[in-house]
PDB file of C-alpha atoms in Angstrom:
ATOM      1  CA  UNK E 197    -237.709-136.062 -56.806  1.00 61.00           C
ATOM      2  CA  UNK E 198    -234.114-136.784 -56.528  1.00 63.00           C
ATOM      3  CA  UNK E 199    -233.427-137.048 -60.160  1.00 60.00           C
ATOM      4  CA  UNK E 200    -234.693-133.271 -60.263  1.00 62.00           C
ATOM      5  CA  UNK E 201    -232.235-132.150 -58.055  1.00 66.00           C
ATOM      6  CA  UNK E 202    -229.736-133.915 -59.523  1.00 65.00           C
ATOM      7  CA  UNK E 203    -230.306-132.034 -62.796  1.00 60.00           C
ATOM      8  CA  UNK E 204    -230.486-128.302 -61.192  1.00 64.00           C
ATOM      9  CA  UNK E 205    -226.905-128.835 -59.213  1.00 67.00           C
ATOM     10  CA  UNK E 206    -225.696-129.830 -62.395  1.00 58.00           C
ATOM     11  CA  UNK E 207    -226.914-126.533 -64.487  1.00 58.00           C
ATOM     12  CA  UNK E 208    -225.385-124.616 -61.521  1.00 58.00           C
ATOM     13  CA  UNK E 209    -221.937-126.237 -62.587  1.00 55.00           C
ATOM     14  CA  UNK E 210    -222.026-125.521 -65.882  1.00 51.00           C
ATOM     15  CA  UNK E 211    -223.338-121.775 -65.675  1.00 55.00           C
ATOM     16  CA  UNK E 212    -219.821-121.159 -63.731  1.00 49.00           C
ATOM     17  CA  UNK E 213    -217.637-123.466 -65.967  1.00 47.00           C
ATOM     18  CA  UNK E 214    -215.172-121.250 -68.810  1.00 47.00           C
ATOM     19  CA  UNK E 215    -214.526-122.895 -72.163  1.00 43.00           C
ATOM     20  CA  UNK E 216    -211.216-122.778 -73.857  1.00 46.00           C
ATOM     21  CA  UNK E 217    -212.835-120.111 -76.255  1.00 42.00           C
ATOM     22  CA  UNK E 218    -212.495-117.427 -73.637  1.00 42.00           C
ATOM     23  CA  UNK E 219    -216.351-116.864 -73.577  1.00 41.00           C
ATOM     24  CA  UNK E 220    -217.293-115.914 -70.323  1.00 42.00           C
ATOM     25  CA  UNK E 221    -220.723-115.991 -68.642  1.00 41.00           C
ATOM     26  CA  UNK E 222    -222.184-113.950 -65.750  1.00 40.00           C
ATOM     27  CA  UNK E 223    -222.956-117.361 -64.071  1.00 37.00           C
ATOM     28  CA  UNK E 224    -219.469-118.641 -63.732  1.00 39.00           C
ATOM     29  CA  UNK E 225    -218.696-121.083 -60.480  1.00 36.00           C
ATOM     30  CA  UNK E 226    -215.894-120.803 -58.795  1.00 33.00           C
ATOM     31  CA  UNK E 227    -215.060-123.741 -56.505  1.00 36.00           C
ATOM     32  CA  UNK E 228    -213.120-123.477 -53.944  1.00 37.00           C
ATOM     33  CA  UNK E 229    -212.053-127.057 -52.410  1.00 43.00           C
ATOM     34  CA  UNK E 230    -209.514-126.630 -49.993  1.00 46.00           C
ATOM     35  CA  UNK E 231    -208.065-122.770 -49.460  1.00 44.00           C
ATOM     36  CA  UNK E 232    -204.772-124.248 -47.879  1.00 49.00           C
ATOM     37  CA  UNK E 233    -204.115-127.113 -50.211  1.00 45.00           C
ATOM     38  CA  UNK E 234    -204.311-124.954 -53.357  1.00 42.00           C
ATOM     39  CA  UNK E 235    -202.375-122.060 -51.604  1.00 50.00           C
ATOM     40  CA  UNK E 236    -199.584-124.303 -50.811  1.00 51.00           C
ATOM     41  CA  UNK E 237    -199.975-126.171 -54.306  1.00 49.00           C
ATOM     42  CA  UNK E 238    -197.752-124.763 -57.716  1.00 50.00           C
ATOM     43  CA  UNK E 239    -200.171-124.015 -60.109  1.00 46.00           C
ATOM     44  CA  UNK E 240    -198.714-125.879 -63.642  1.00 47.00           C
ATOM     45  CA  UNK E 241    -197.837-123.825 -66.418  1.00 49.00           C
ATOM     46  CA  UNK E 242    -198.998-124.549 -70.010  1.00 48.00           C
ATOM     47  CA  UNK E 243    -195.981-123.242 -72.207  1.00 51.00           C
ATOM     48  CA  UNK E 244    -196.971-122.911 -76.324  1.00 48.00           C
ATOM     49  CA  UNK E 245    -195.380-124.491 -79.503  1.00 50.00           C
ATOM     50  CA  UNK E 246    -193.125-121.353 -79.988  1.00 48.00           C
ATOM     51  CA  UNK E 247    -192.145-120.411 -76.479  1.00 51.00           C
ATOM     52  CA  UNK E 248    -188.573-121.991 -75.747  1.00 54.00           C
ATOM     53  CA  UNK E 249    -187.888-124.225 -72.220  1.00 52.00           C
ATOM     54  CA  UNK E 250    -186.396-121.766 -70.073  1.00 50.00           C
ATOM     55  CA  UNK E 251    -182.816-122.759 -68.173  1.00 52.00           C
ATOM     56  CA  UNK E 252    -182.391-122.283 -65.289  1.00 55.00           C
ATOM     57  CA  UNK E 253    -178.752-121.264 -63.869  1.00 52.00           C
ATOM     58  CA  UNK E 254    -177.264-123.658 -61.117  1.00 52.00           C
ATOM     59  CA  UNK E 255    -175.601-121.466 -58.816  1.00 52.00           C
ATOM     60  CA  UNK E 256    -173.712-121.935 -56.357  1.00 55.00           C
ATOM     61  CA  UNK E 257    -174.873-121.596 -52.756  1.00 54.00           C
ATOM     62  CA  UNK E 258    -172.537-119.087 -51.348  1.00 55.00           C
ATOM     63  CA  UNK E 259    -169.932-120.450 -48.853  1.00 56.00           C
ATOM     64  CA  UNK E 260    -170.851-119.341 -44.904  1.00 55.00           C
ATOM     65  CA  UNK E 261    -168.467-116.745 -44.054  1.00 56.00           C
ATOM     66  CA  UNK E 262    -165.432-117.597 -41.845  1.00 56.00           C
ATOM     67  CA  UNK E 263    -164.724-115.375 -38.126  1.00 54.00           C
ATOM     68  CA  UNK E 264    -161.755-113.020 -39.727  1.00 58.00           C
ATOM     69  CA  UNK E 265    -158.240-113.823 -37.997  1.00 52.00           C
ATOM     70  CA  UNK E 266    -156.029-111.106 -37.717  1.00 53.00           C
ATOM     71  CA  UNK E 267    -152.363-111.655 -39.496  1.00 53.00           C
ATOM     72  CA  UNK E 268    -150.881-111.016 -35.908  1.00 49.00           C
ATOM     73  CA  UNK E 269    -153.096-114.140 -34.784  1.00 48.00           C
ATOM     74  CA  UNK E 270    -151.973-116.168 -37.361  1.00 51.00           C
ATOM     75  CA  UNK E 271    -148.432-115.608 -36.619  1.00 51.00           C
ATOM     76  CA  UNK E 272    -148.503-116.665 -33.355  1.00 52.00           C
ATOM     77  CA  UNK E 273    -147.604-120.582 -33.000  1.00 55.00           C
ATOM     78  CA  UNK E 274    -147.471-121.894 -29.299  1.00 51.00           C
ATOM     79  CA  UNK E 275    -143.876-122.105 -28.172  1.00 54.00           C
ATOM     80  CA  UNK E 276    -143.374-125.918 -27.259  1.00 50.00           C
ATOM     81  CA  UNK E 277    -139.627-125.997 -26.271  1.00 53.00           C
ATOM     82  CA  UNK E 278    -138.058-125.889 -22.871  1.00 50.00           C
ATOM     83  CA  UNK E 279    -136.130-123.199 -21.879  1.00 53.00           C
ATOM     84  CA  UNK E 280    -133.000-124.685 -19.554  1.00 53.00           C
ATOM     85  CA  UNK E 281    -132.079-122.457 -17.038  1.00 62.00           C
ATOM     86  CA  UNK E 282    -128.641-120.706 -17.665  1.00 68.00           C
ATOM     87  CA  UNK E 283    -126.279-121.409 -15.215  1.00 73.00           C
ATOM     88  CA  UNK E 284    -124.025-117.716 -15.102  1.00 73.00           C
ATOM     89  CA  UNK E 285    -119.808-118.018 -15.050  1.00 68.00           C
ATOM     90  CA  UNK E 286    -117.914-116.806 -11.776  1.00 73.00           C
ATOM     91  CA  UNK E 287    -117.051-113.417 -12.427  1.00 70.00           C
ATOM     92  CA  UNK E 288    -112.824-114.540 -11.901  1.00 65.00           C
ATOM     93  CA  UNK E 289    -113.540-116.455 -15.161  1.00 64.00           C
ATOM     94  CA  UNK E 290    -115.300-113.971 -16.939  1.00 63.00           C
ATOM     95  CA  UNK E 291    -112.837-111.249 -15.837  1.00 62.00           C
ATOM     96  CA  UNK E 292    -110.232-113.389 -18.237  1.00 57.00           C
ATOM     97  CA  UNK E 293    -111.656-112.356 -21.310  1.00 55.00           C
ATOM     98  CA  UNK E 294    -112.350-108.653 -20.840  1.00 56.00           C
ATOM     99  CA  UNK E 295    -109.997-106.812 -22.531  1.00 47.00           C
ATOM    100  CA  UNK E 296    -107.735-104.505 -20.347  1.00 48.00           C
ATOM    101  CA  UNK E 297    -106.656-101.000 -21.194  1.00 46.00           C
ATOM    102  CA  UNK E 298    -103.294-100.666 -21.372  1.00 46.00           C
ATOM    103  CA  UNK E 299    -101.926 -98.244 -18.461  1.00 48.00           C
ATOM    104  CA  UNK E 300    -100.830 -95.538 -19.837  1.00 48.00           C
ATOM    105  CA  UNK E 301     -98.168 -93.344 -18.515  1.00 47.00           C
ATOM    106  CA  UNK E 302     -97.014 -90.211 -19.604  1.00 49.00           C
ATOM    107  CA  UNK E 303     -93.352 -89.574 -19.059  1.00 49.00           C
ATOM    108  CA  UNK E 304     -92.749 -85.748 -17.746  1.00 47.00           C
ATOM    109  CA  UNK E 305     -88.565 -84.836 -17.568  1.00 45.00           C
ATOM    110  CA  UNK E 306     -89.371 -81.609 -16.164  1.00 44.00           C
ATOM    111  CA  UNK E 307     -90.358 -84.131 -12.781  1.00 45.00           C
ATOM    112  CA  UNK E 308     -87.130 -85.759 -13.365  1.00 41.00           C
ATOM    113  CA  UNK E 309     -84.470 -82.780 -13.850  1.00 49.00           C
ATOM    114  CA  UNK E 310     -84.782 -82.984 -17.525  1.00 45.00           C
ATOM    115  CA  UNK E 311     -84.324 -86.733 -17.561  1.00 46.00           C
ATOM    116  CA  UNK E 312     -85.275 -88.565 -20.567  1.00 51.00           C
ATOM    117  CA  UNK E 313     -86.391 -92.605 -20.101  1.00 51.00           C
ATOM    118  CA  UNK E 314     -84.349 -95.381 -22.346  1.00 53.00           C
ATOM    119  CA  UNK E 315     -87.235 -97.125 -23.405  1.00 49.00           C
ATOM    120  CA  UNK E 316     -90.880 -96.436 -22.045  1.00 54.00           C
ATOM    121  CA  UNK E 317     -92.449 -97.495 -18.635  1.00 52.00           C
ATOM    122  CA  UNK E 318     -94.513-100.683 -19.155  1.00 64.00           C
ATOM    123  CA  UNK E 319     -96.864-102.529 -16.732  1.00 73.00           C
ATOM    124  CA  UNK E 320     -95.296-105.237 -14.601  1.00 79.00           C
ATOM    125  CA  UNK E 321     -91.781-104.570 -16.120  1.00 90.00           C
ATOM    126  CA  UNK E 322     -89.063-104.078 -14.250  1.00 91.00           C
ATOM    127  CA  UNK E 323     -85.734-101.274 -14.763  1.00 92.00           C
ATOM    128  CA  UNK E 324     -82.966-103.666 -13.766  1.00 94.00           C
ATOM    129  CA  UNK E 325     -79.112-103.883 -13.845  1.00 96.00           C
ATOM    130  CA  UNK E 326     -76.412-105.545 -11.791  1.00 97.00           C
ATOM    131  CA  UNK E 327     -73.440-103.411 -10.586  1.00 97.00           C
ATOM    132  CA  UNK E 328     -71.409-103.334  -7.808  1.00 97.00           C
ATOM    133  CA  UNK E 329     -71.666-100.904  -4.569  1.00 97.00           C
ATOM    134  CA  UNK E 330     -69.453 -98.567  -4.131  1.00 96.00           C
ATOM    135  CA  UNK E 331     -70.805 -96.649  -0.612  1.00 92.00           C
ATOM    136  CA  UNK E 332     -67.998 -97.819   1.206  1.00 90.00           C
ATOM    137  CA  UNK E 333     -65.156 -96.566  -1.653  1.00 90.00           C
ATOM    138  CA  UNK E 334     -64.077 -92.787  -0.805  1.00 86.00           C
ATOM    139  CA  UNK E 335     -65.607 -90.558  -3.566  1.00 93.00           C
ATOM    140  CA  UNK E 336     -67.556 -88.156  -2.087  1.00 92.00           C
ATOM    141  CA  UNK E 337     -64.306 -85.556  -2.303  1.00 92.00           C
ATOM    142  CA  UNK E 338     -63.369 -86.264  -5.818  1.00 93.00           C
ATOM    143  CA  UNK E 339     -67.441 -85.713  -6.480  1.00 95.00           C
ATOM    144  CA  UNK E 340     -67.939 -82.884  -5.101  1.00 95.00           C
ATOM    145  CA  UNK E 341     -64.822 -81.011  -6.260  1.00 94.00           C
ATOM    146  CA  UNK E 342     -65.874 -82.146 -10.228  1.00 96.00           C
ATOM    147  CA  UNK E 343     -69.456 -81.213 -10.098  1.00 96.00           C
ATOM    148  CA  UNK E 344     -68.428 -77.277  -8.622  1.00 95.00           C
ATOM    149  CA  UNK E 345     -65.735 -77.374 -11.706  1.00 95.00           C
ATOM    150  CA  UNK E 346     -68.229 -78.583 -14.166  1.00 96.00           C
ATOM    151  CA  UNK E 347     -71.032 -77.497 -12.840  1.00 96.00           C
ATOM    152  CA  UNK E 348     -72.878 -80.769 -12.708  1.00 97.00           C
ATOM    153  CA  UNK E 349     -75.487 -82.246 -11.084  1.00 97.00           C
ATOM    154  CA  UNK E 350     -74.468 -84.635  -8.316  1.00 97.00           C
ATOM    155  CA  UNK E 351     -74.966 -88.242  -8.437  1.00 96.00           C
ATOM    156  CA  UNK E 352     -75.184 -89.647  -4.863  1.00 92.00           C
ATOM    157  CA  UNK E 353     -75.403 -93.120  -5.169  1.00 93.00           C
ATOM    158  CA  UNK E 354     -71.621 -94.796  -6.435  1.00 96.00           C
ATOM    159  CA  UNK E 355     -71.961 -97.386  -8.677  1.00 97.00           C
ATOM    160  CA  UNK E 356     -70.309 -99.866 -10.907  1.00 98.00           C
ATOM    161  CA  UNK E 357     -72.083-101.006 -13.650  1.00 97.00           C
ATOM    162  CA  UNK E 358     -71.401-104.544 -14.733  1.00 97.00           C
ATOM    163  CA  UNK E 359     -74.482-105.146 -17.335  1.00 97.00           C
ATOM    164  CA  UNK E 360     -76.655-102.719 -19.560  1.00 95.00           C
ATOM    165  CA  UNK E 361     -80.316-101.401 -18.138  1.00 93.00           C
ATOM    166  CA  UNK E 362     -82.646-103.206 -19.051  1.00 94.00           C
ATOM    167  CA  UNK E 363     -86.502-104.292 -18.860  1.00 92.00           C
ATOM    168  CA  UNK E 364     -86.486-106.894 -16.880  1.00 92.00           C
ATOM    169  CA  UNK E 365     -90.488-109.137 -16.777  1.00 92.00           C
ATOM    170  CA  UNK E 366     -91.625-109.848 -12.979  1.00 91.00           C
ATOM    171  CA  UNK E 367     -92.407-112.880 -13.446  1.00 92.00           C
ATOM    172  CA  UNK E 368     -88.610-113.110 -14.901  1.00 92.00           C
ATOM    173  CA  UNK E 369     -86.702-111.649 -11.437  1.00 93.00           C
ATOM    174  CA  UNK E 370     -87.375-114.611  -9.105  1.00 94.00           C
ATOM    175  CA  UNK E 371     -85.560-116.918 -11.735  1.00 95.00           C
ATOM    176  CA  UNK E 372     -83.302-114.314 -12.776  1.00 95.00           C
ATOM    177  CA  UNK E 373     -82.013-113.934  -9.705  1.00 94.00           C
ATOM    178  CA  UNK E 374     -81.075-117.434  -8.985  1.00 95.00           C
ATOM    179  CA  UNK E 375     -79.843-117.910 -12.411  1.00 95.00           C
ATOM    180  CA  UNK E 376     -76.971-115.154 -11.858  1.00 95.00           C
ATOM    181  CA  UNK E 377     -76.781-116.630  -8.162  1.00 95.00           C
ATOM    182  CA  UNK E 378     -75.105-119.861  -9.866  1.00 95.00           C
ATOM    183  CA  UNK E 379     -72.821-118.432 -12.210  1.00 94.00           C
ATOM    184  CA  UNK E 380     -71.341-116.062  -9.590  1.00 94.00           C
ATOM    185  CA  UNK E 381     -71.506-117.119  -6.701  1.00 90.00           C
ATOM    186  CA  UNK E 382     -68.277-119.462  -7.268  1.00 88.00           C
ATOM    187  CA  UNK E 383     -65.521-116.330  -8.000  1.00 90.00           C
ATOM    188  CA  UNK E 384     -63.472-114.786  -5.708  1.00 94.00           C
ATOM    189  CA  UNK E 385     -62.584-111.205  -3.847  1.00 96.00           C
ATOM    190  CA  UNK E 386     -60.495-109.166  -5.993  1.00 97.00           C
ATOM    191  CA  UNK E 387     -59.258-105.429  -5.007  1.00 97.00           C
ATOM    192  CA  UNK E 388     -60.807-102.627  -7.448  1.00 97.00           C
ATOM    193  CA  UNK E 389     -58.435 -99.402  -8.017  1.00 95.00           C
ATOM    194  CA  UNK E 390     -60.953 -96.359  -9.480  1.00 95.00           C
ATOM    195  CA  UNK E 391     -58.398 -93.172 -10.460  1.00 91.00           C
ATOM    196  CA  UNK E 392     -59.086 -91.992 -14.209  1.00 93.00           C
ATOM    197  CA  UNK E 393     -61.223 -89.147 -14.742  1.00 95.00           C
ATOM    198  CA  UNK E 394     -63.250 -89.608 -17.901  1.00 95.00           C
ATOM    199  CA  UNK E 395     -66.728 -88.770 -19.522  1.00 97.00           C
ATOM    200  CA  UNK E 396     -69.332 -90.584 -20.798  1.00 96.00           C
ATOM    201  CA  UNK E 397     -72.717 -90.464 -22.400  1.00 95.00           C
ATOM    202  CA  UNK E 398     -75.190 -91.936 -22.547  1.00 93.00           C
ATOM    203  CA  UNK E 399     -77.153 -94.344 -25.207  1.00 90.00           C
ATOM    204  CA  UNK E 400     -79.201 -92.040 -26.444  1.00 91.00           C
ATOM    205  CA  UNK E 401     -76.345 -88.964 -26.265  1.00 94.00           C
ATOM    206  CA  UNK E 402     -79.130 -86.995 -24.128  1.00 95.00           C
ATOM    207  CA  UNK E 403     -77.266 -87.010 -21.112  1.00 97.00           C
ATOM    208  CA  UNK E 404     -73.127 -86.634 -20.229  1.00 97.00           C
ATOM    209  CA  UNK E 405     -71.729 -88.171 -17.530  1.00 97.00           C
ATOM    210  CA  UNK E 406     -68.129 -87.431 -16.025  1.00 97.00           C
ATOM    211  CA  UNK E 407     -66.306 -90.256 -13.658  1.00 96.00           C
ATOM    212  CA  UNK E 408     -63.698 -92.446 -12.502  1.00 96.00           C
ATOM    213  CA  UNK E 409     -62.768 -95.817 -14.573  1.00 97.00           C
ATOM    214  CA  UNK E 410     -61.761 -98.417 -12.981  1.00 97.00           C
ATOM    215  CA  UNK E 411     -57.424 -99.726 -13.946  1.00 95.00           C
ATOM    216  CA  UNK E 412     -56.772-102.242 -11.702  1.00 96.00           C
ATOM    217  CA  UNK E 413     -60.022-105.409 -11.431  1.00 97.00           C
ATOM    218  CA  UNK E 414     -60.074-104.986 -15.005  1.00 97.00           C
ATOM    219  CA  UNK E 415     -59.886-108.458 -15.831  1.00 97.00           C
ATOM    220  CA  UNK E 416     -62.444-110.017 -12.972  1.00 97.00           C
ATOM    221  CA  UNK E 417     -64.912-107.545 -14.027  1.00 98.00           C
ATOM    222  CA  UNK E 418     -64.733-108.799 -17.552  1.00 97.00           C
ATOM    223  CA  UNK E 419     -64.912-112.478 -15.921  1.00 96.00           C
ATOM    224  CA  UNK E 420     -68.080-110.797 -13.833  1.00 97.00           C
ATOM    225  CA  UNK E 421     -69.767-109.025 -17.667  1.00 97.00           C
ATOM    226  CA  UNK E 422     -69.181-112.746 -18.824  1.00 97.00           C
ATOM    227  CA  UNK E 423     -71.192-114.280 -16.674  1.00 96.00           C
ATOM    228  CA  UNK E 424     -74.069-112.497 -16.864  1.00 97.00           C
ATOM    229  CA  UNK E 425     -73.871-111.890 -20.190  1.00 97.00           C
ATOM    230  CA  UNK E 426     -74.545-115.692 -20.303  1.00 97.00           C
ATOM    231  CA  UNK E 427     -77.731-114.811 -17.920  1.00 96.00           C
ATOM    232  CA  UNK E 428     -79.121-112.201 -19.611  1.00 96.00           C
ATOM    233  CA  UNK E 429     -79.284-114.612 -23.162  1.00 96.00           C
ATOM    234  CA  UNK E 430     -81.201-116.666 -21.241  1.00 95.00           C
ATOM    235  CA  UNK E 431     -83.934-113.679 -21.315  1.00 95.00           C
ATOM    236  CA  UNK E 432     -82.954-112.775 -24.376  1.00 94.00           C
ATOM    237  CA  UNK E 433     -81.544-109.564 -23.157  1.00 95.00           C
ATOM    238  CA  UNK E 434     -78.817-107.379 -24.520  1.00 95.00           C
ATOM    239  CA  UNK E 435     -75.356-107.865 -23.579  1.00 97.00           C
ATOM    240  CA  UNK E 436     -72.942-105.387 -21.972  1.00 97.00           C
ATOM    241  CA  UNK E 437     -70.689-102.399 -24.441  1.00 93.00           C
ATOM    242  CA  UNK E 438     -68.412-103.793 -26.154  1.00 92.00           C
ATOM    243  CA  UNK E 439     -65.666-102.603 -25.559  1.00 93.00           C
ATOM    244  CA  UNK E 440     -66.823-102.387 -22.286  1.00 94.00           C
ATOM    245  CA  UNK E 441     -66.205 -99.336 -19.989  1.00 92.00           C
ATOM    246  CA  UNK E 442     -66.372 -99.948 -16.163  1.00 97.00           C
ATOM    247  CA  UNK E 443     -66.480 -96.871 -14.359  1.00 97.00           C
ATOM    248  CA  UNK E 444     -67.923 -94.914 -11.365  1.00 97.00           C
ATOM    249  CA  UNK E 445     -70.162 -91.576 -12.476  1.00 97.00           C
ATOM    250  CA  UNK E 446     -70.053 -88.681 -10.195  1.00 97.00           C
ATOM    251  CA  UNK E 447     -72.153 -85.855 -12.030  1.00 97.00           C
ATOM    252  CA  UNK E 448     -73.898 -85.612 -14.856  1.00 97.00           C
ATOM    253  CA  UNK E 449     -75.751 -82.349 -17.240  1.00 97.00           C
ATOM    254  CA  UNK E 450     -78.627 -82.667 -19.664  1.00 96.00           C
ATOM    255  CA  UNK E 451     -77.008 -83.381 -23.575  1.00 96.00           C
ATOM    256  CA  UNK E 452     -73.953 -84.200 -24.856  1.00 97.00           C
ATOM    257  CA  UNK E 453     -70.920 -81.645 -23.576  1.00 96.00           C
ATOM    258  CA  UNK E 454     -68.630 -84.761 -24.580  1.00 96.00           C
ATOM    259  CA  UNK E 455     -66.000 -82.130 -26.504  1.00 95.00           C
ATOM    260  CA  UNK E 456     -66.229 -79.525 -23.836  1.00 95.00           C
ATOM    261  CA  UNK E 457     -65.682 -81.320 -21.148  1.00 96.00           C
ATOM    262  CA  UNK E 458     -62.686 -83.073 -22.781  1.00 94.00           C
ATOM    263  CA  UNK E 459     -60.869 -79.178 -23.153  1.00 93.00           C
ATOM    264  CA  UNK E 460     -60.949 -79.528 -19.592  1.00 93.00           C
ATOM    265  CA  UNK E 461     -60.274 -82.786 -18.116  1.00 91.00           C
ATOM    266  CA  UNK E 462     -56.074 -82.774 -18.189  1.00 89.00           C
ATOM    267  CA  UNK E 463     -56.512 -79.942 -16.022  1.00 90.00           C
ATOM    268  CA  UNK E 464     -59.205 -81.306 -13.684  1.00 93.00           C
ATOM    269  CA  UNK E 465     -56.847 -84.358 -13.504  1.00 91.00           C
ATOM    270  CA  UNK E 466     -53.784 -82.256 -11.986  1.00 89.00           C
ATOM    271  CA  UNK E 467     -55.889 -81.288  -8.996  1.00 88.00           C
ATOM    272  CA  UNK E 468     -57.387 -84.801  -8.348  1.00 89.00           C
ATOM    273  CA  UNK E 469     -54.200 -86.253  -8.110  1.00 87.00           C
ATOM    274  CA  UNK E 470     -53.437 -84.245  -5.105  1.00 86.00           C
ATOM    275  CA  UNK E 471     -56.758 -84.958  -3.461  1.00 84.00           C
ATOM    276  CA  UNK E 472     -55.890 -88.788  -4.012  1.00 83.00           C
ATOM    277  CA  UNK E 473     -52.301 -88.393  -1.982  1.00 82.00           C
ATOM    278  CA  UNK E 474     -54.472 -86.624   0.822  1.00 80.00           C
ATOM    279  CA  UNK E 475     -56.371 -89.695   0.830  1.00 78.00           C
ATOM    280  CA  UNK E 476     -54.817 -93.610   0.737  1.00 75.00           C
ATOM    281  CA  UNK E 477     -58.385 -95.458   0.530  1.00 83.00           C
ATOM    282  CA  UNK E 478     -59.161 -92.891  -2.039  1.00 87.00           C
ATOM    283  CA  UNK E 479     -61.009 -95.145  -5.050  1.00 91.00           C
ATOM    284  CA  UNK E 480     -60.114 -98.713  -3.663  1.00 93.00           C
ATOM    285  CA  UNK E 481     -62.086-101.264  -2.549  1.00 94.00           C
ATOM    286  CA  UNK E 482     -62.062-105.508  -1.948  1.00 96.00           C
ATOM    287  CA  UNK E 483     -65.178-106.442  -3.778  1.00 96.00           C
ATOM    288  CA  UNK E 484     -67.057-108.870  -2.608  1.00 95.00           C
ATOM    289  CA  UNK E 485     -70.295-108.586  -3.780  1.00 96.00           C
ATOM    290  CA  UNK E 486     -72.247-108.449  -6.801  1.00 96.00           C
ATOM    291  CA  UNK E 487     -75.757-106.442  -7.024  1.00 96.00           C
ATOM    292  CA  UNK E 488     -78.684-106.595  -8.526  1.00 95.00           C
ATOM    293  CA  UNK E 489     -81.733-103.567  -8.610  1.00 93.00           C
ATOM    294  CA  UNK E 490     -85.074-104.534 -10.148  1.00 88.00           C
ATOM    295  CA  UNK E 491     -87.720-101.638 -10.700  1.00 77.00           C
TER     296      UNK E 491
END
């Protein structure tokens, strides 16, 4: 009957049941209701009274690694500035600020018969002096005589200086010439006579000169020199020698030879008188012009 069937099923179930005492029988029953459900279900573990609860340590989740960036890549920043185009300066303006090397001129006395410059050469500076031209004055015979007797070098351009030789800057020349004209053109012509033998040296005493000193027209020459000195003073240039010596040089030699030549001047003057008597116009000139040379 139905009751008997139920009893049999219950008996079979009891044969597979495990008790808490741990006894077992060969007819233990294992009931599998749903394998998938059992596999997914977490088993419940019973702990005894002596067991301590297990503390779970909280662990921080591992951070997600970012892709590595090199230092060079980090240092690169976008350049947001706008570069303006530079306009180049004209070459003429740039040249104004270039430090130009000074021109160096080596003075070689051997190229100038042993003569040495009174002052060093400077670019755009011109050796200048004011003088009276004596080319029309008959002096060649006296010059040839002195050069032969004293063994001198002849001077070709005969002139009488009324100023020192100075260094005049190029841009000063034109205004200086104008100043000379304004101060000298009101002067009058005057007679000049050169007949006294004399010996001189330059400022450095590196050269000795022999020439003829003026004996007539000295006052007029002094007035001219005063006017020239005034023009020089406007450019802070040195005045003429004091006391002045107005003369024409006819020959020269190296060194200071004044003592040796002076011992012979008296005899030479006697012979020079003979030359002057033969030529009535010797050493005489009517001064009408004053000249200035630069360079």
